[in-house]
Amino acid sequence: MLVVNRFRVPEGDDRFRADLQRAHETLAARPGYVAGRIGRNVDDPTLWVLTTTWRDVGSYRRALSSYEVKLDAVPVLSRALDEPSAYESVDPGTVLNAGVPRSLG
């Protein structure tokens, strides 16, 4: 599973880079984390991205509910642009997730 969090960061926000790095380190310590990277757009330096890869969606969701992530990562992640961020891997022959509402009961 791939997670893409994009951020619009005002110029002069010198703390954001360190805060995002700490958030990434906290996520990386959670079970099911596979890899991740921080990036900044080459054409628009106010646009940043954190991409993480997880073993499965359950690992990602459990990571978000952990105390450490709520404390160190959620304050930064809450600054992400309001857009879908979780993507399934599309490998050859993979059965893709069905785009239908799920039952709550």
PDB file of C-alpha atoms in Angstrom:
ATOM      1  CA  MET A   1       0.000   0.000   0.000  1.00  0.00           C
ATOM      2  CA  LEU A   2       1.274   3.460  -0.908  1.00  0.00           C
ATOM      3  CA  VAL A   3       0.426   6.627   1.017  1.00  0.00           C
ATOM      4  CA  VAL A   4       1.044  10.062  -0.503  1.00  0.00           C
ATOM      5  CA  ASN A   5       0.672  13.102   1.755  1.00  0.00           C
ATOM      6  CA  ARG A   6       1.217  16.460   0.061  1.00  0.00           C
ATOM      7  CA  PHE A   7       1.722  19.705   1.941  1.00  0.00           C
ATOM      8  CA  ARG A   8       1.593  23.374   0.970  1.00  0.00           C
ATOM      9  CA  VAL A   9       4.142  25.070   3.234  1.00  0.00           C
ATOM     10  CA  PRO A  10       4.556  28.856   3.336  1.00  0.00           C
ATOM     11  CA  GLU A  11       8.033  30.146   2.555  1.00  0.00           C
ATOM     12  CA  GLY A  12       9.925  30.859   5.738  1.00  0.00           C
ATOM     13  CA  ASP A  13       8.403  27.954   7.716  1.00  0.00           C
ATOM     14  CA  ASP A  14      11.799  26.703   8.837  1.00  0.00           C
ATOM     15  CA  ARG A  15      10.391  24.147  11.307  1.00  0.00           C
ATOM     16  CA  PHE A  16       8.349  22.159   8.797  1.00  0.00           C
ATOM     17  CA  ARG A  17      11.243  20.105   7.434  1.00  0.00           C
ATOM     18  CA  ALA A  18      12.318  18.936  10.902  1.00  0.00           C
ATOM     19  CA  ASP A  19       8.699  18.286  11.947  1.00  0.00           C
ATOM     20  CA  LEU A  20       8.068  16.218   8.806  1.00  0.00           C
ATOM     21  CA  GLN A  21      11.285  14.263   9.361  1.00  0.00           C
ATOM     22  CA  ARG A  22      10.227  13.454  12.929  1.00  0.00           C
ATOM     23  CA  ALA A  23       6.771  12.386  11.694  1.00  0.00           C
ATOM     24  CA  HIS A  24       8.392  10.113   9.105  1.00  0.00           C
ATOM     25  CA  GLU A  25      10.718   8.566  11.698  1.00  0.00           C
ATOM     26  CA  THR A  26       7.768   7.909  14.002  1.00  0.00           C
ATOM     27  CA  LEU A  27       5.792   6.230  11.215  1.00  0.00           C
ATOM     28  CA  ALA A  28       8.860   4.209  10.174  1.00  0.00           C
ATOM     29  CA  ALA A  29       9.062   2.686  13.653  1.00  0.00           C
ATOM     30  CA  ARG A  30       5.577   1.155  13.359  1.00  0.00           C
ATOM     31  CA  PRO A  31       4.987  -2.506  12.398  1.00  0.00           C
ATOM     32  CA  GLY A  32       4.162  -2.950   8.720  1.00  0.00           C
ATOM     33  CA  TYR A  33       6.145   0.076   7.530  1.00  0.00           C
ATOM     34  CA  VAL A  34       8.161  -0.826   4.417  1.00  0.00           C
ATOM     35  CA  ALA A  35       9.740   2.394   3.109  1.00  0.00           C
ATOM     36  CA  GLY A  36       9.264   6.133   2.828  1.00  0.00           C
ATOM     37  CA  ARG A  37      10.681   9.376   1.507  1.00  0.00           C
ATOM     38  CA  ILE A  38      10.323  13.102   1.935  1.00  0.00           C
ATOM     39  CA  GLY A  39      10.446  15.333  -1.124  1.00  0.00           C
ATOM     40  CA  ARG A  40       9.998  18.906  -2.209  1.00  0.00           C
ATOM     41  CA  ASN A  41       8.714  20.003  -5.599  1.00  0.00           C
ATOM     42  CA  VAL A  42      11.466  21.267  -7.907  1.00  0.00           C
ATOM     43  CA  ASP A  43       9.234  23.887  -9.568  1.00  0.00           C
ATOM     44  CA  ASP A  44       7.270  25.018  -6.522  1.00  0.00           C
ATOM     45  CA  PRO A  45       9.337  24.864  -3.318  1.00  0.00           C
ATOM     46  CA  THR A  46       6.251  25.435  -1.167  1.00  0.00           C
ATOM     47  CA  LEU A  47       4.933  21.980  -2.167  1.00  0.00           C
ATOM     48  CA  TRP A  48       6.268  19.063  -0.089  1.00  0.00           C
ATOM     49  CA  VAL A  49       5.449  15.344  -0.093  1.00  0.00           C
ATOM     50  CA  LEU A  50       5.779  12.427   2.290  1.00  0.00           C
ATOM     51  CA  THR A  51       5.381   9.025   0.652  1.00  0.00           C
ATOM     52  CA  THR A  52       5.262   5.849   2.687  1.00  0.00           C
ATOM     53  CA  THR A  53       4.788   2.230   1.721  1.00  0.00           C
ATOM     54  CA  TRP A  54       3.055  -0.254   4.020  1.00  0.00           C
ATOM     55  CA  ARG A  55       2.677  -4.026   4.068  1.00  0.00           C
ATOM     56  CA  ASP A  56      -1.118  -3.616   3.971  1.00  0.00           C
ATOM     57  CA  VAL A  57      -3.879  -1.136   4.758  1.00  0.00           C
ATOM     58  CA  GLY A  58      -4.364  -2.578   8.240  1.00  0.00           C
ATOM     59  CA  SER A  59      -0.745  -1.841   9.165  1.00  0.00           C
ATOM     60  CA  TYR A  60      -1.160   1.748   8.028  1.00  0.00           C
ATOM     61  CA  ARG A  61      -4.404   2.264   9.911  1.00  0.00           C
ATOM     62  CA  ARG A  62      -3.003   0.696  13.081  1.00  0.00           C
ATOM     63  CA  ALA A  63       0.052   2.953  12.801  1.00  0.00           C
ATOM     64  CA  LEU A  64      -2.167   6.032  12.647  1.00  0.00           C
ATOM     65  CA  SER A  65      -3.982   4.983  15.802  1.00  0.00           C
ATOM     66  CA  SER A  66      -0.817   4.433  17.854  1.00  0.00           C
ATOM     67  CA  TYR A  67      -0.037   6.826  20.685  1.00  0.00           C
ATOM     68  CA  GLU A  68       3.405   7.735  19.313  1.00  0.00           C
ATOM     69  CA  VAL A  69       2.044   8.618  15.876  1.00  0.00           C
ATOM     70  CA  LYS A  70      -0.796  10.655  17.366  1.00  0.00           C
ATOM     71  CA  LEU A  71       1.765  12.576  19.397  1.00  0.00           C
ATOM     72  CA  ASP A  72       4.592  13.060  16.859  1.00  0.00           C
ATOM     73  CA  ALA A  73       3.102  12.639  13.383  1.00  0.00           C
ATOM     74  CA  VAL A  74      -0.579  13.575  13.383  1.00  0.00           C
ATOM     75  CA  PRO A  75       0.055  17.285  14.061  1.00  0.00           C
ATOM     76  CA  VAL A  76       2.137  17.414  10.858  1.00  0.00           C
ATOM     77  CA  LEU A  77      -0.089  15.044   8.864  1.00  0.00           C
ATOM     78  CA  SER A  78      -3.090  17.228   9.702  1.00  0.00           C
ATOM     79  CA  ARG A  79      -1.444  19.949   7.597  1.00  0.00           C
ATOM     80  CA  ALA A  80      -1.632  17.766   4.467  1.00  0.00           C
ATOM     81  CA  LEU A  81      -3.713  18.908   1.524  1.00  0.00           C
ATOM     82  CA  ASP A  82      -7.283  17.643   1.749  1.00  0.00           C
ATOM     83  CA  GLU A  83      -7.169  14.920  -0.885  1.00  0.00           C
ATOM     84  CA  PRO A  84      -7.193  11.110  -0.949  1.00  0.00           C
ATOM     85  CA  SER A  85      -3.818   9.788   0.183  1.00  0.00           C
ATOM     86  CA  ALA A  86      -3.999   5.962   0.299  1.00  0.00           C
ATOM     87  CA  TYR A  87      -3.333   3.995  -2.906  1.00  0.00           C
ATOM     88  CA  GLU A  88      -3.300   0.301  -3.607  1.00  0.00           C
ATOM     89  CA  SER A  89      -0.389  -1.233  -5.485  1.00  0.00           C
ATOM     90  CA  VAL A  90      -1.202  -2.102  -9.070  1.00  0.00           C
ATOM     91  CA  ASP A  91       1.063  -4.947 -10.091  1.00  0.00           C
ATOM     92  CA  PRO A  92       0.532  -7.118 -13.182  1.00  0.00           C
ATOM     93  CA  GLY A  93      -2.360  -9.507 -12.592  1.00  0.00           C
ATOM     94  CA  THR A  94      -3.417  -7.890  -9.318  1.00  0.00           C
ATOM     95  CA  VAL A  95      -7.140  -7.895  -8.578  1.00  0.00           C
ATOM     96  CA  LEU A  96      -8.000  -4.278  -7.870  1.00  0.00           C
ATOM     97  CA  ASN A  97     -10.162  -2.995  -5.049  1.00  0.00           C
ATOM     98  CA  ALA A  98     -13.809  -2.611  -6.059  1.00  0.00           C
ATOM     99  CA  GLY A  99     -15.068   0.973  -5.953  1.00  0.00           C
ATOM    100  CA  VAL A 100     -18.257   0.243  -4.051  1.00  0.00           C
ATOM    101  CA  PRO A 101     -19.446   1.464  -0.655  1.00  0.00           C
ATOM    102  CA  ARG A 102     -18.700  -0.897   2.195  1.00  0.00           C
ATOM    103  CA  SER A 103     -21.323  -2.056   4.649  1.00  0.00           C
ATOM    104  CA  LEU A 104     -20.961  -0.870   8.229  1.00  0.00           C
ATOM    105  CA  GLY A 105     -23.030  -3.720   9.594  1.00  0.00           C
TER     106      GLY A 105
END
